[in-house]
mmCIF file of C-alpha atoms in Angstrom:
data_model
loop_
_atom_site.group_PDB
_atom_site.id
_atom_site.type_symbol
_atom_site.label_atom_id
_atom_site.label_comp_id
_atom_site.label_asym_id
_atom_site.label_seq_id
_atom_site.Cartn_x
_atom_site.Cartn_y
_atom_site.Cartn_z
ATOM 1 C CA UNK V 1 -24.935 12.603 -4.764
ATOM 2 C CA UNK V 2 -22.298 10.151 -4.095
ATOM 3 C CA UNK V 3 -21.083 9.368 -0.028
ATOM 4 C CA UNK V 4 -18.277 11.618 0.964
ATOM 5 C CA UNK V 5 -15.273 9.286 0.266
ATOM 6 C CA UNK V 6 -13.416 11.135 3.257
ATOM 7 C CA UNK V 7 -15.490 9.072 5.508
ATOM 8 C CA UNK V 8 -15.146 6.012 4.633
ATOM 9 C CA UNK V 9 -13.280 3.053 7.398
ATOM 10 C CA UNK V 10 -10.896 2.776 3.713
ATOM 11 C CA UNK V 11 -10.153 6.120 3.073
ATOM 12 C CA UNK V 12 -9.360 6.815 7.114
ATOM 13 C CA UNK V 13 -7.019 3.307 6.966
ATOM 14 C CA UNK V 14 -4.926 4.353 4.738
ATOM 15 C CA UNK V 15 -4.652 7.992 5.788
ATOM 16 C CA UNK V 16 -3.514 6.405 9.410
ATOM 17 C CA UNK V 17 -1.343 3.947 7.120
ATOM 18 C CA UNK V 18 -0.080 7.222 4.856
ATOM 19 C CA UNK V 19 0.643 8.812 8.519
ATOM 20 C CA UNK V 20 2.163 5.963 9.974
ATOM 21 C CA UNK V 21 4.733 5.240 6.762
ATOM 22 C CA UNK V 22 5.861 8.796 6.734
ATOM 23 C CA UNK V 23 6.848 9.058 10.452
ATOM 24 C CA UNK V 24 9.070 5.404 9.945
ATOM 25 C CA UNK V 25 10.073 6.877 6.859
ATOM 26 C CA UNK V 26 11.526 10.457 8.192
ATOM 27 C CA UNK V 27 12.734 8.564 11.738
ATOM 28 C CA UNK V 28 14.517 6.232 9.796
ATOM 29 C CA UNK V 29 16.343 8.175 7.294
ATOM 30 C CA UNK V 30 18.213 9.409 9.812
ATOM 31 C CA UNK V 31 19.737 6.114 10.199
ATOM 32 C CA UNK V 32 20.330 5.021 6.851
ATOM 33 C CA UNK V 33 17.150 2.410 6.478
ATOM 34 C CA UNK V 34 13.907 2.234 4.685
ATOM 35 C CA UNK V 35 10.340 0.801 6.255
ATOM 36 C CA UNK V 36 11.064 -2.660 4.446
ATOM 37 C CA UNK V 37 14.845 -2.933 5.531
ATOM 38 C CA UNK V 38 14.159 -1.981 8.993
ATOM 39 C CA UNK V 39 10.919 -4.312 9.249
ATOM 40 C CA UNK V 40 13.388 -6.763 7.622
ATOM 41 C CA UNK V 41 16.139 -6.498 10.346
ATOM 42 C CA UNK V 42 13.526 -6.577 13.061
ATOM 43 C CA UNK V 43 12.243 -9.856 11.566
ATOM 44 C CA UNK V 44 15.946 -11.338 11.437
ATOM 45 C CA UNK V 45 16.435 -10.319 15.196
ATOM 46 C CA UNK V 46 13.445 -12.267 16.127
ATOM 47 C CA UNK V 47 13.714 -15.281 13.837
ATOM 48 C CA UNK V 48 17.437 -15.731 12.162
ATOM 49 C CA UNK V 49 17.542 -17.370 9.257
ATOM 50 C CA UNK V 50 14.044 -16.321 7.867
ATOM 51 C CA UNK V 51 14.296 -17.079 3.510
ATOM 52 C CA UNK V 52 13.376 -14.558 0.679
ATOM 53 C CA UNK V 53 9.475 -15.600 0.839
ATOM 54 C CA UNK V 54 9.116 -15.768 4.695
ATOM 55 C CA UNK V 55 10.413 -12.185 4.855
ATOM 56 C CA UNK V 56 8.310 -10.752 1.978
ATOM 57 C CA UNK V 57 5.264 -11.863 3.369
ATOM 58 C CA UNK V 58 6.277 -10.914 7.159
ATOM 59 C CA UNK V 59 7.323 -7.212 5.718
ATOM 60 C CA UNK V 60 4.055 -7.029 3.479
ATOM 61 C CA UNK V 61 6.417 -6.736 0.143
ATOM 62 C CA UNK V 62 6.668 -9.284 -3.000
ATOM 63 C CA UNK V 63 9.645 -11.693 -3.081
ATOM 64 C CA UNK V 64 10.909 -9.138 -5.949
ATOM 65 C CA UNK V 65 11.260 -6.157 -3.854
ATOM 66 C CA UNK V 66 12.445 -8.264 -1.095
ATOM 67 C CA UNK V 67 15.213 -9.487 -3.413
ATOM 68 C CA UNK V 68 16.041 -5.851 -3.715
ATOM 69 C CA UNK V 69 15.975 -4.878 0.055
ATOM 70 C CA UNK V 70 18.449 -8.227 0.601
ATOM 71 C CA UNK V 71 20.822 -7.207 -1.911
ATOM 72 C CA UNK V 72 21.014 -3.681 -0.237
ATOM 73 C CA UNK V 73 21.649 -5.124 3.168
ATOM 74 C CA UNK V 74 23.956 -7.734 1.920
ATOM 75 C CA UNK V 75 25.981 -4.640 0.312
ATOM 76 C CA UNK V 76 25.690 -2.516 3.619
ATOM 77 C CA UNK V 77 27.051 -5.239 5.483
ATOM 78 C CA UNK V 78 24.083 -5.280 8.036
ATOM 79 C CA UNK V 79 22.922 -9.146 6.782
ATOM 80 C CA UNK V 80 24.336 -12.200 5.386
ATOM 81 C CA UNK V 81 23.326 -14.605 3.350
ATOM 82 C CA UNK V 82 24.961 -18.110 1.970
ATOM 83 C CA UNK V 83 26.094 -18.465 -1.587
ATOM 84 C CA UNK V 84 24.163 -21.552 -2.087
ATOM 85 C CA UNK V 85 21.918 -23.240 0.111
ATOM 86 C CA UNK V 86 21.432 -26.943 1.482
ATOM 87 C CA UNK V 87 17.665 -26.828 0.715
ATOM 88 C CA UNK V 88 16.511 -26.107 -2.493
ATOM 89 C CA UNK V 89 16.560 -22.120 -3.541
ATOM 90 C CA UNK V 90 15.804 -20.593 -0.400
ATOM 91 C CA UNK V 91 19.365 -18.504 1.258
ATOM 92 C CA UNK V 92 18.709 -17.986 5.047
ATOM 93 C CA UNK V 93 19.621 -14.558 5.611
ATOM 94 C CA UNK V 94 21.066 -13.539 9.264
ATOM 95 C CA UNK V 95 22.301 -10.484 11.257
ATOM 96 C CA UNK V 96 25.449 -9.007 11.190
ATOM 97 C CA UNK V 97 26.896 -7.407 14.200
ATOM 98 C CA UNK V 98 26.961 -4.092 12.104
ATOM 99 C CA UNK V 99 23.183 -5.165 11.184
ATOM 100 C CA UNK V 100 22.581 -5.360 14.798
ATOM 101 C CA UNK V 101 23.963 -2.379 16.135
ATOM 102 C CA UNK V 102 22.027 -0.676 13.084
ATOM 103 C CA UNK V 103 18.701 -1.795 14.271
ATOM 104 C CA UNK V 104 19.414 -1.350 17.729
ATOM 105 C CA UNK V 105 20.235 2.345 16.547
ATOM 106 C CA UNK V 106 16.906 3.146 15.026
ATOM 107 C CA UNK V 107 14.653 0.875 16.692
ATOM 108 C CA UNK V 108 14.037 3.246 19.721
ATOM 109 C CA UNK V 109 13.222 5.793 17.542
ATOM 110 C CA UNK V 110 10.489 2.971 15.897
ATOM 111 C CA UNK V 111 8.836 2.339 18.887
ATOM 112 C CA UNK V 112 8.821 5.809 20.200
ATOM 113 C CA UNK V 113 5.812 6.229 16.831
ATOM 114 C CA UNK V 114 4.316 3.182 17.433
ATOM 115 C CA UNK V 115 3.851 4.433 21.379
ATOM 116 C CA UNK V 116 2.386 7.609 20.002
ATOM 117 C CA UNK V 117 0.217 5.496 17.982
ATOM 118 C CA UNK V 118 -0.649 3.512 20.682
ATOM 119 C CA UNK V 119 -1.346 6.126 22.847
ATOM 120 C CA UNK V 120 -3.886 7.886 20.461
ATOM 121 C CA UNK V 121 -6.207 4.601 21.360
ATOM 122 C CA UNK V 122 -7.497 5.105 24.954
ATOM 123 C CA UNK V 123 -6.288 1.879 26.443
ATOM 124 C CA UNK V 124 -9.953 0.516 27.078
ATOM 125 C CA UNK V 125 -10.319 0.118 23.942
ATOM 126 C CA UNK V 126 -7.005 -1.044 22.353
ATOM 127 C CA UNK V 127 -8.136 -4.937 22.809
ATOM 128 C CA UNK V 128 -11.041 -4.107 20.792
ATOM 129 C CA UNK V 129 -9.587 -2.146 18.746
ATOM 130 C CA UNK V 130 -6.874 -4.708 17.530
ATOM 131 C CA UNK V 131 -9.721 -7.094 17.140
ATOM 132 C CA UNK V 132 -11.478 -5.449 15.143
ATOM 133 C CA UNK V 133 -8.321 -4.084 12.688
ATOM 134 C CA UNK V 134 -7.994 -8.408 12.604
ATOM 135 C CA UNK V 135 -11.469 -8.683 11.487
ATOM 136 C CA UNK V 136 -11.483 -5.917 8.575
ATOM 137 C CA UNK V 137 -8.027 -7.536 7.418
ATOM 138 C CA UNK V 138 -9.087 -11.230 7.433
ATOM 139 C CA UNK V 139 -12.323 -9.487 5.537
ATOM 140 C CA UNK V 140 -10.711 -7.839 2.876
ATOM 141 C CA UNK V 141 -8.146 -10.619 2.520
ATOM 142 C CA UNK V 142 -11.184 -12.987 2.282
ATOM 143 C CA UNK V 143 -12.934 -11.237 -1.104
ATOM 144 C CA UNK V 144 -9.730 -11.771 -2.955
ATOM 145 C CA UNK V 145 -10.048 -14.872 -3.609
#
């Protein structure tokens, strides 16, 4: 008889994961942004200018679906972006003010999950625990290749 899939470190990742999305997703609806365009803006705040690719990778999307989460912020007014750029292909992308107030808006309500998801750790063990979601990543990242 096959292992009960329900208890495998997998299965349990991406229930937490599942978990995790949904809360961002319902939190942020109420502000008008997705998971990607909020991860996007919160990227932006922290390092302006970020291109197409730096901002896939940092929000875990392909450059495709990145190209559609820029074109929705561009149209919202929350980003811009340069017609043409200075180096090569790559348009820097920055915050508006309206971007900023946006994220400021719906970051609280962000970190208020991520504290509940911090707080479901006991705090001895977060180090570890952080580690060892590191390890498992670098891992599976590792027999891709």
């Amino acid at each position: 008889m096959p292992e009960d899939v329900t208890r495998r470190l997998g299965y349990r990742l991406k229930g937490a994961a599942a978990a995790l999305r949904g809360a961002m997703d319902k939190a942020l609806r109420t502000h008008g942004l997705t998971v990607p365009q909020y991860a996007c803006l919160e990227l932006l705040d922290q390092q302006p200018g970020l291109s197409n690719a730096d901002l896939a990778r940092g929000t875990f999307v392909t450059r495709q679906s990145m190209n559609v989460v820029l074109r929705g912020l561009e149209a919202e007014g929350l980003i811009t972006r340069p017609a043409t750029s200075d180096h090569g292909r790559a348009l820097p992308a920055r915050l508006t003010d309206a971007g900023q107030h946006r994220l400021d808006q719906a970051r609280s309500a962000v970190y208020s999950i991520d504290q509940r998801l911090t707080e479901a750790i006991p705090e001895h063990r977060r180090a570890q625990f952080l580690d060892d979601l590191d390890r498992a990543a670098a891992a599976v990242a590792g027999s891709q290749r």
